[in-house]
Coordinates of C-alpha atoms in Angstrom, one line a residue:
Chain A
M30 CA -9.2 22.3 1.8
Q31 CA -6.5 25.0 2.1
S32 CA -3.8 22.5 2.5
R33 CA -5.0 20.6 -0.6
W34 CA -4.6 23.8 -2.7
F35 CA -1.2 24.3 -1.2
Y36 CA 0.0 20.8 -2.1
S37 CA -1.3 21.0 -5.6
L38 CA -0.1 24.5 -6.4
A39 CA 3.0 25.1 -4.4
P40 CA 5.3 22.4 -5.9
P41 CA 4.9 23.5 -9.5
A42 CA 5.2 27.1 -8.4
L43 CA 8.5 26.3 -6.7
L44 CA 9.7 24.4 -9.8
L45 CA 8.9 27.4 -12.1
F46 CA 10.6 29.8 -9.6
S47 CA 13.8 27.7 -9.4
W48 CA 13.9 27.4 -13.2
Q49 CA 13.5 31.1 -13.6
L50 CA 16.2 31.7 -11.0
L51 CA 18.6 29.3 -12.6
A52 CA 18.0 30.8 -16.1
A53 CA 18.6 34.3 -14.7
I54 CA 21.9 33.2 -13.2
I55 CA 23.2 31.2 -16.2
N56 CA 21.8 33.7 -18.7
S57 CA 22.4 31.6 -21.8
S58 CA 20.3 30.6 -24.7
L59 CA 20.8 27.0 -23.7
L60 CA 18.5 27.4 -20.7
P61 CA 15.7 29.8 -21.7
A62 CA 13.5 31.3 -19.0
P63 CA 10.0 30.0 -18.4
L64 CA 8.4 33.0 -20.0
E65 CA 10.4 32.6 -23.2
V66 CA 9.5 28.9 -23.4
F67 CA 5.8 29.6 -23.0
S68 CA 5.9 32.3 -25.7
V69 CA 7.5 29.8 -28.0
L70 CA 4.8 27.2 -27.1
W71 CA 2.1 29.8 -27.8
A72 CA 3.7 30.6 -31.2
A73 CA 4.0 27.0 -32.1
L74 CA 0.3 26.5 -31.2
I75 CA -0.7 29.5 -33.3
D76 CA 1.3 28.8 -36.4
G77 CA -0.1 25.2 -36.4
E78 CA 3.1 23.3 -36.3
L79 CA 2.7 21.8 -32.9
L80 CA -0.8 20.3 -33.0
P81 CA -0.4 18.1 -36.1
N82 CA 2.8 16.7 -34.8
L83 CA 1.4 16.2 -31.4
G84 CA -1.7 14.5 -33.0
I85 CA 0.3 12.1 -35.1
T86 CA 2.4 11.1 -32.1
L87 CA -0.7 10.6 -29.9
A88 CA -2.2 8.5 -32.7
R89 CA 0.8 6.2 -32.8
L90 CA 0.8 6.1 -29.0
F91 CA -2.9 5.0 -28.8
A92 CA -2.6 2.5 -31.6
S93 CA 0.3 0.7 -30.0
F94 CA -1.1 1.1 -26.5
F95 CA -4.4 -0.7 -27.4
I96 CA -2.7 -3.4 -29.5
A97 CA -0.2 -4.1 -26.7
M98 CA -2.8 -4.0 -24.0
T99 CA -5.2 -6.3 -25.8
I100 CA -2.7 -8.9 -26.9
G101 CA -0.8 -8.7 -23.7
T102 CA -3.9 -9.2 -21.5
A103 CA -4.9 -12.2 -23.5
I104 CA -1.4 -13.8 -23.3
G105 CA -1.1 -12.9 -19.6
I106 CA -4.4 -14.5 -18.7
F107 CA -3.5 -17.6 -20.7
L108 CA -0.1 -18.0 -19.1
G109 CA -1.6 -17.3 -15.6
R110 CA -4.0 -20.2 -16.1
T111 CA -1.8 -22.8 -17.7
R112 CA 1.2 -23.6 -15.6
L113 CA 3.1 -25.8 -18.1
V114 CA 3.0 -23.3 -20.9
D115 CA 4.0 -20.6 -18.5
R116 CA 7.0 -22.5 -17.3
F117 CA 8.1 -23.1 -20.9
F118 CA 7.8 -19.4 -22.0
D119 CA 9.0 -17.8 -18.8
S120 CA 12.6 -17.4 -20.2
W121 CA 11.2 -15.9 -23.4
L122 CA 9.5 -13.2 -21.3
I123 CA 12.6 -12.4 -19.4
I124 CA 14.6 -12.1 -22.6
F125 CA 12.0 -9.8 -24.2
L126 CA 11.7 -7.7 -21.0
N127 CA 15.4 -7.1 -21.1
I128 CA 16.0 -6.3 -24.8
P129 CA 16.9 -2.6 -25.0
A130 CA 14.2 -0.6 -26.7
L131 CA 16.7 0.8 -29.2
V132 CA 17.5 -2.7 -30.4
T133 CA 13.9 -3.7 -31.2
I134 CA 13.4 -0.4 -33.0
I135 CA 16.4 -0.7 -35.2
L136 CA 15.7 -4.3 -36.0
C137 CA 12.1 -3.5 -36.9
Y138 CA 13.2 -0.8 -39.2
V139 CA 15.9 -2.9 -40.8
W140 CA 13.6 -5.9 -41.3
F141 CA 10.3 -4.2 -42.2
G142 CA 11.5 -0.9 -43.7
L143 CA 10.9 2.6 -42.5
T144 CA 7.1 2.2 -42.4
E145 CA 4.3 3.1 -40.0
A146 CA 3.6 -0.6 -39.4
A147 CA 7.3 -1.2 -38.4
A148 CA 7.2 1.8 -36.1
I149 CA 4.0 0.6 -34.3
L150 CA 5.3 -3.0 -34.1
A151 CA 8.5 -1.8 -32.5
I152 CA 6.6 0.0 -29.8
V153 CA 4.2 -2.9 -29.2
I154 CA 7.1 -5.4 -28.8
N155 CA 8.6 -3.1 -26.2
K156 CA 5.5 -2.8 -24.2
L157 CA 4.0 -6.3 -24.6
P158 CA 6.1 -8.3 -22.1
N159 CA 5.3 -5.8 -19.4
V160 CA 1.5 -6.2 -19.9
V161 CA 1.9 -10.0 -20.0
V162 CA 3.9 -10.2 -16.8
T163 CA 1.4 -7.9 -14.9
L164 CA -1.7 -9.7 -16.1
R165 CA -0.1 -13.1 -15.4
E166 CA 0.4 -12.1 -11.8
G167 CA -3.2 -10.9 -11.7
T168 CA -4.5 -14.1 -13.1
R169 CA -2.5 -16.2 -10.7
S170 CA -3.9 -14.3 -7.8
L171 CA -7.6 -14.9 -8.8
N172 CA -9.5 -16.3 -5.8
K173 CA -10.6 -19.8 -6.2
D174 CA -13.4 -19.4 -3.6
Y175 CA -15.3 -17.0 -5.9
F176 CA -15.0 -19.4 -8.8
E177 CA -16.5 -22.2 -6.7
M178 CA -19.3 -19.9 -5.6
A179 CA -20.0 -18.9 -9.2
E180 CA -19.9 -22.6 -10.3
S181 CA -22.3 -23.7 -7.5
Y182 CA -24.8 -21.0 -8.4
K183 CA -24.4 -21.9 -12.1
F184 CA -23.1 -18.6 -13.3
S185 CA -22.8 -18.4 -17.1
R186 CA -19.4 -17.9 -18.7
A187 CA -20.2 -14.2 -19.5
K188 CA -21.5 -13.6 -16.0
T189 CA -18.3 -15.2 -14.5
I190 CA -16.1 -13.0 -16.6
K191 CA -18.0 -9.8 -15.9
H192 CA -18.6 -10.2 -12.2
V193 CA -15.9 -12.6 -11.0
I194 CA -12.8 -12.3 -13.2
L195 CA -12.7 -8.7 -14.5
P196 CA -13.2 -7.0 -11.1
Q197 CA -10.3 -9.0 -9.7
L198 CA -8.1 -8.2 -12.7
H199 CA -9.0 -4.6 -12.8
P200 CA -6.2 -3.2 -10.6
F201 CA -3.7 -5.2 -12.6
I202 CA -5.1 -3.8 -15.9
I203 CA -4.9 -0.3 -14.6
A204 CA -1.4 -0.8 -13.4
A205 CA -0.4 -2.1 -16.8
A206 CA -2.1 0.8 -18.5
R207 CA -0.4 3.4 -16.3
S208 CA 3.1 2.0 -16.6
G209 CA 2.4 1.3 -20.2
L210 CA 1.5 4.9 -21.1
A211 CA 4.6 6.1 -19.4
L212 CA 6.8 3.6 -21.2
I213 CA 5.2 4.0 -24.6
W214 CA 5.4 7.7 -24.8
K215 CA 9.1 7.6 -24.1
I216 CA 9.7 5.0 -26.8
V217 CA 7.4 6.5 -29.4
L218 CA 9.6 9.6 -29.6
V219 CA 12.7 7.5 -30.2
V220 CA 10.9 5.5 -32.9
E221 CA 9.9 8.8 -34.6
L222 CA 13.4 10.2 -34.3
L223 CA 14.9 7.1 -35.9
G224 CA 12.6 6.5 -38.8
R225 CA 9.7 8.8 -39.3
S226 CA 9.4 12.3 -40.9
D227 CA 6.7 13.6 -38.7
G228 CA 5.6 13.6 -35.0
M229 CA 7.1 15.0 -31.9
G230 CA 10.2 12.8 -32.0
Y231 CA 11.1 14.0 -35.5
Q232 CA 10.5 17.7 -34.5
L233 CA 12.6 17.3 -31.4
H234 CA 15.4 15.9 -33.6
L235 CA 15.2 19.0 -35.9
F236 CA 15.3 21.3 -32.8
F237 CA 18.3 19.4 -31.5
Q238 CA 20.2 20.0 -34.8
L239 CA 19.4 23.7 -34.5
F240 CA 20.2 23.8 -30.7
D241 CA 16.7 25.3 -30.3
V242 CA 16.3 24.5 -26.6
A243 CA 13.3 26.8 -26.1
S244 CA 11.3 24.8 -28.7
I245 CA 12.4 21.5 -27.2
M246 CA 11.1 22.5 -23.8
A247 CA 7.9 24.0 -25.3
Y248 CA 7.2 20.7 -27.0
T249 CA 8.0 18.7 -23.9
I250 CA 5.5 20.8 -21.8
A251 CA 2.8 20.3 -24.4
F252 CA 3.3 16.6 -24.4
V253 CA 3.6 16.2 -20.6
T254 CA 0.4 18.2 -20.3
V255 CA -1.5 15.8 -22.6
I256 CA -0.3 12.7 -20.8
Q257 CA -1.2 14.3 -17.4
L258 CA -4.7 15.0 -18.8
I259 CA -5.1 11.4 -19.9
E260 CA -4.1 10.3 -16.4
L261 CA -6.5 12.7 -14.7
T262 CA -9.5 12.4 -16.9
I263 CA -9.4 8.8 -17.9
L264 CA -7.2 6.5 -15.7
K265 CA -7.8 8.1 -12.3
P266 CA -11.6 8.1 -12.6
L267 CA -11.6 4.6 -13.9
D268 CA -9.5 3.5 -11.0
R269 CA -11.6 5.3 -8.4
R270 CA -14.8 3.9 -9.9
A271 CA -13.5 0.3 -9.6
Q272 CA -12.2 0.8 -6.1
R273 CA -15.3 2.3 -4.5
W274 CA -16.2 -0.9 -2.8
R275 CA -13.0 -0.9 -0.7
R276 CA -13.2 0.3 2.8
Chain B
M29 CA -35.1 -38.8 -1.9
I30 CA -31.4 -38.3 -2.3
N31 CA -29.0 -41.2 -2.3
I32 CA -25.3 -40.9 -1.9
H33 CA -22.6 -43.5 -2.0
I34 CA -19.0 -42.3 -2.2
K35 CA -16.8 -45.4 -2.5
N36 CA -13.6 -43.5 -2.6
K37 CA -12.4 -39.9 -2.8
S38 CA -8.7 -39.2 -2.5
W39 CA -6.3 -36.5 -3.2
P40 CA -3.7 -37.5 -5.8
T41 CA -0.1 -37.8 -5.1
T42 CA 1.8 -34.5 -5.4
E43 CA 5.3 -33.4 -4.9
E44 CA 4.7 -32.7 -1.2
A45 CA 2.5 -35.6 -0.2
A46 CA 1.5 -39.2 -1.2
E47 CA -2.0 -40.1 -2.2
Q48 CA -4.4 -39.6 0.6
A49 CA -7.9 -41.1 1.0
V50 CA -10.4 -38.5 2.3
I51 CA -13.7 -40.4 2.0
K52 CA -14.1 -44.2 2.0
D53 CA -17.4 -46.0 1.7
L54 CA -19.6 -43.2 2.8
E55 CA -23.3 -44.0 2.3
F56 CA -26.5 -42.2 3.3
S57 CA -29.8 -41.0 2.0
L58 CA -31.9 -37.9 2.7
E59 CA -35.7 -37.9 2.8
K60 CA -37.5 -35.1 0.9
N61 CA -37.5 -31.9 3.0
E62 CA -35.5 -33.4 5.7
F63 CA -33.1 -31.3 7.8
V64 CA -29.9 -33.3 8.4
C65 CA -26.8 -32.2 10.3
M66 CA -23.4 -33.8 9.8
V67 CA -21.0 -33.8 12.7
G68 CA -17.4 -34.9 12.6
P69 CA -13.9 -34.0 13.7
S70 CA -12.3 -31.2 11.9
G71 CA -10.3 -32.1 8.8
C72 CA -12.4 -35.3 8.3
G73 CA -13.4 -34.3 4.8
K74 CA -16.8 -32.7 5.3
S75 CA -16.1 -29.8 3.0
T76 CA -14.8 -32.1 0.4
L77 CA -18.0 -34.1 0.6
L78 CA -20.1 -31.0 0.1
N79 CA -18.1 -30.0 -2.9
L80 CA -18.8 -33.4 -4.4
L81 CA -22.5 -33.0 -3.8
A82 CA -22.5 -29.5 -5.3
G83 CA -20.8 -30.8 -8.4
L84 CA -17.7 -28.6 -7.8
D85 CA -15.5 -31.7 -7.9
S86 CA -16.3 -34.7 -10.1
D87 CA -13.2 -36.7 -9.5
Y88 CA -14.4 -39.5 -7.2
D89 CA -15.5 -43.1 -7.3
G90 CA -19.2 -43.6 -6.4
K91 CA -22.7 -42.4 -7.0
I92 CA -24.5 -39.3 -6.1
N93 CA -28.2 -39.4 -7.0
L94 CA -29.9 -36.1 -6.3
N95 CA -33.2 -36.8 -8.1
T96 CA -35.9 -35.2 -6.2
S97 CA -38.7 -36.9 -8.1
Q98 CA -39.0 -39.8 -10.5
H99 CA -38.8 -37.3 -13.4
N100 CA -35.0 -37.3 -13.3
Y101 CA -35.0 -33.6 -12.7
S102 CA -31.9 -32.0 -11.3
P103 CA -32.7 -29.8 -8.3
H104 CA -31.6 -26.3 -7.6
I105 CA -28.7 -26.5 -5.2
G106 CA -28.1 -23.7 -2.8
F107 CA -24.7 -23.6 -1.2
V108 CA -23.8 -21.6 2.0
F109 CA -20.0 -21.7 2.4
Q110 CA -17.9 -21.5 5.5
N111 CA -16.9 -18.0 4.5
P112 CA -19.8 -15.9 3.1
R113 CA -18.0 -15.6 -0.3
L114 CA -19.9 -12.5 -1.3
L115 CA -18.2 -10.7 -4.2
P116 CA -16.7 -7.7 -2.5
W117 CA -17.1 -5.5 -5.6
R118 CA -20.8 -5.9 -5.8
T119 CA -23.4 -4.7 -3.3
V120 CA -25.3 -7.1 -1.1
R121 CA -28.3 -6.9 -3.3
E122 CA -26.3 -7.4 -6.5
N123 CA -24.7 -10.4 -4.9
I124 CA -28.0 -12.0 -4.2
E125 CA -29.5 -11.2 -7.6
L126 CA -26.4 -12.6 -9.4
A127 CA -27.1 -16.0 -8.0
L128 CA -30.6 -16.1 -9.6
P129 CA -30.8 -18.2 -12.8
E130 CA -31.1 -16.3 -16.1
P131 CA -33.7 -15.1 -16.8
P132 CA -34.8 -14.6 -13.2
P133 CA -38.0 -16.5 -12.3
E134 CA -41.1 -14.4 -11.8
Q135 CA -41.6 -12.9 -8.4
S136 CA -37.9 -13.4 -7.5
Q137 CA -37.7 -9.7 -6.6
E138 CA -40.5 -10.0 -4.1
I139 CA -38.9 -13.2 -2.7
I140 CA -35.6 -11.4 -2.2
D141 CA -37.3 -8.3 -0.7
N142 CA -39.1 -10.6 1.7
L143 CA -36.0 -12.5 2.7
I144 CA -33.9 -9.4 3.1
E145 CA -36.5 -8.0 5.5
I146 CA -36.7 -11.2 7.5
M147 CA -32.9 -11.3 7.8
G148 CA -32.8 -7.6 8.8
L149 CA -30.7 -6.5 5.8
T150 CA -33.1 -3.8 4.4
E151 CA -30.7 -1.0 5.4
A152 CA -27.6 -2.8 4.4
Q153 CA -28.7 -4.2 1.0
H154 CA -27.1 -1.5 -1.1
K155 CA -23.8 -1.5 0.8
Y156 CA -20.7 -3.3 -0.2
P157 CA -19.9 -6.5 1.8
E158 CA -16.7 -5.0 3.3
M159 CA -18.9 -2.5 5.2
L160 CA -20.9 -5.3 6.9
S161 CA -20.2 -7.2 10.1
L162 CA -19.5 -10.9 9.8
G163 CA -22.9 -11.7 11.1
M164 CA -24.6 -9.6 8.5
S165 CA -22.4 -11.1 5.7
R166 CA -23.4 -14.6 6.8
R167 CA -27.1 -13.6 6.7
A168 CA -26.6 -12.1 3.3
A169 CA -25.1 -15.4 2.1
L170 CA -28.2 -17.2 3.6
V171 CA -30.5 -14.9 1.6
R172 CA -28.5 -15.6 -1.5
A173 CA -29.0 -19.3 -1.0
F174 CA -32.7 -19.1 -0.1
S175 CA -33.6 -16.7 -2.9
I176 CA -32.9 -19.3 -5.7
Q177 CA -35.6 -21.4 -4.0
P178 CA -33.3 -24.4 -3.7
N179 CA -34.7 -28.0 -3.4
F180 CA -31.4 -29.0 -1.8
L181 CA -29.4 -26.7 0.5
L182 CA -25.9 -27.4 1.4
M183 CA -24.4 -25.6 4.4
D184 CA -20.8 -25.8 5.4
E185 CA -20.4 -24.5 9.0
P186 CA -22.2 -21.4 8.1
F187 CA -22.4 -19.9 11.6
V188 CA -18.8 -20.6 12.7
S189 CA -17.1 -17.7 14.5
L190 CA -20.3 -15.8 15.2
D191 CA -20.8 -14.8 18.8
A192 CA -23.3 -17.0 20.7
P193 CA -26.4 -14.6 20.7
T194 CA -25.9 -13.8 17.0
A195 CA -25.5 -17.4 16.1
R196 CA -28.7 -18.3 18.0
K197 CA -30.6 -15.6 16.3
V198 CA -29.5 -16.6 12.8
R199 CA -30.3 -20.3 13.6
T200 CA -33.8 -19.3 14.5
L201 CA -34.2 -17.3 11.3
L202 CA -32.9 -20.3 9.3
I203 CA -35.5 -22.6 10.8
D204 CA -38.2 -20.0 10.3
V205 CA -37.4 -19.7 6.6
W206 CA -37.0 -23.4 6.1
K207 CA -40.4 -24.1 7.8
K208 CA -42.1 -21.6 5.5
R209 CA -40.7 -23.3 2.4
P210 CA -39.5 -26.8 3.3
H211 CA -36.6 -28.2 1.3
T212 CA -33.9 -30.8 2.0
V213 CA -31.0 -29.4 4.0
L214 CA -27.6 -30.9 4.7
F215 CA -25.9 -28.9 7.4
V216 CA -22.3 -29.5 8.3
T217 CA -21.1 -28.5 11.7
H218 CA -18.7 -29.5 14.5
D219 CA -21.0 -28.0 17.2
L220 CA -23.2 -30.8 18.6
D221 CA -25.5 -28.3 20.4
E222 CA -26.1 -26.6 17.1
A223 CA -26.9 -29.9 15.4
I224 CA -29.4 -30.9 18.1
Q225 CA -31.1 -27.6 17.9
L226 CA -31.5 -27.7 14.1
A227 CA -31.7 -31.2 12.8
D228 CA -34.3 -33.9 12.2
R229 CA -31.4 -36.4 12.2
I230 CA -27.7 -36.2 12.8
L231 CA -25.0 -38.2 10.9
F232 CA -21.8 -38.7 12.8
L233 CA -18.6 -38.9 10.7
S234 CA -15.4 -40.7 11.5
P235 CA -11.9 -39.1 11.1
S236 CA -10.4 -39.2 7.6
P237 CA -10.9 -41.3 5.5
T238 CA -14.4 -40.6 6.6
H239 CA -17.5 -42.7 6.7
I240 CA -20.8 -42.6 8.7
V241 CA -20.4 -44.0 12.2
T242 CA -23.9 -43.5 13.5
D243 CA -27.2 -42.0 12.5
I244 CA -29.3 -40.5 15.3
K245 CA -32.8 -39.2 15.1
I246 CA -33.6 -36.1 17.2
D247 CA -36.9 -36.8 18.9
I248 CA -37.3 -33.5 20.8
P249 CA -40.2 -31.6 19.1
R250 CA -39.2 -28.4 17.4
G251 CA -40.3 -25.5 19.6
S252 CA -39.2 -27.1 22.8
R253 CA -35.5 -27.4 21.9
N254 CA -34.2 -25.2 24.8
E255 CA -30.9 -25.5 26.4
E256 CA -32.1 -27.9 29.1
Q257 CA -33.6 -30.3 26.5
I258 CA -30.5 -30.2 24.4
N259 CA -28.2 -31.0 27.4
L260 CA -30.5 -33.9 28.4
F261 CA -30.4 -35.2 24.9
K262 CA -26.6 -34.9 24.8
K263 CA -26.2 -36.8 28.1
R264 CA -28.4 -39.6 26.9
L265 CA -26.6 -39.8 23.7
F266 CA -23.2 -40.0 25.4
D267 CA -24.5 -42.7 27.8
E268 CA -25.9 -44.8 25.0
T269 CA -23.1 -44.5 22.5
E270 CA -19.7 -44.2 24.0
T271 CA -17.9 -43.7 20.7
I272 CA -19.6 -40.4 19.9
R273 CA -17.5 -38.5 22.5
T274 CA -14.4 -39.3 20.6
L275 CA -15.8 -37.9 17.3
L276 CA -16.3 -34.4 18.6

């Protein structure tokens, strides 16, 4: 028990300490000390500038996350089940996996205008191939024995999906969700920076022009905290719940 | 009465191998409530045959007539696989209940409770399969097959790789349950002792492409099938039919 506390508290404490030390040595406004950053964070929370921007960014993040996960899962399962189609589209996947995020974002804005839909589309296109590839692997690894069992006991389609397919795909869906969240929240800021007039990305861009490093760090802390909370309160429990049958 | 005549079953040509005949002119019938064992060399196509009978594979040339009465009514088929094939992410009890038809027939809960008790799984029923020993998983798979009250039970070497005492115990349980609620059983094994202990009749299969070589009735009364009787029967069998030795 003691060591668990140690391992969860000591590393962040050391990080804060090193930061403080470095800030004291450099003594420049380009690397503000932790205390200063936290007071900026507090001020931004109080004057109500941070939360609306954080909210709009999270809304974009969730919208594109759910679209990419739904479509990607469907395509991934389809490709995993039909070998010929998969062979045909395999090169497409590799191309889309390797297009730089910046290129899709610029093209989406150029072709569809500086709109919300273009922004979401750009994020989805960046994330989609990832989900497809992960779920395709998952579908390929589905165990035939269980399908035969289900068929011989006349499982209905719904029963087969719920009790035979989804439990086997679950780890792959969680993996796609995890890496997806990490990827999307990096891209969403770039999308906002390039073509939106609100959200975290836009704000960071403003702070950059003002060289306001304290605010940049304060916003980063707020965002990372939210993402960590999602991981801890949603993804981890979901994962644990589905893994409880394992030895 | 179940009539089976598989004229031809083969695996199609693939990149790795040419077309390969697995079953050729295999013909037999099963009386109602008869317990029949099938013995044959490994790789002769026994599992393939069971898959055909269970309807898991319909790519064959021949006729499978499972009608248990003149009313052209398709029987409940129970299948006990070589591996227990319990869904690892569902508990033992859930695995058994999932096999029931929807909606579950009346009294199925009592039937399951009863079977679980007979098979000694009362403690284990809410555990996940990975926590069970192989013997327990095999018994759970038996309960799953019995609980749908099958008219026709297919068993594919269900007790392989169990230690001898456990296997003996599970075989006795199997016969007990079958006697209480008689139904037709087709039991595939490569263990002749096991077949003599369990069956009313044994069908001997040839190597692939497989067909029936001989058909032997077991005339030892159930209840006196001890080791000595089984060995005597085996000796007589080998003396009478030379070829059987080569099929084991």
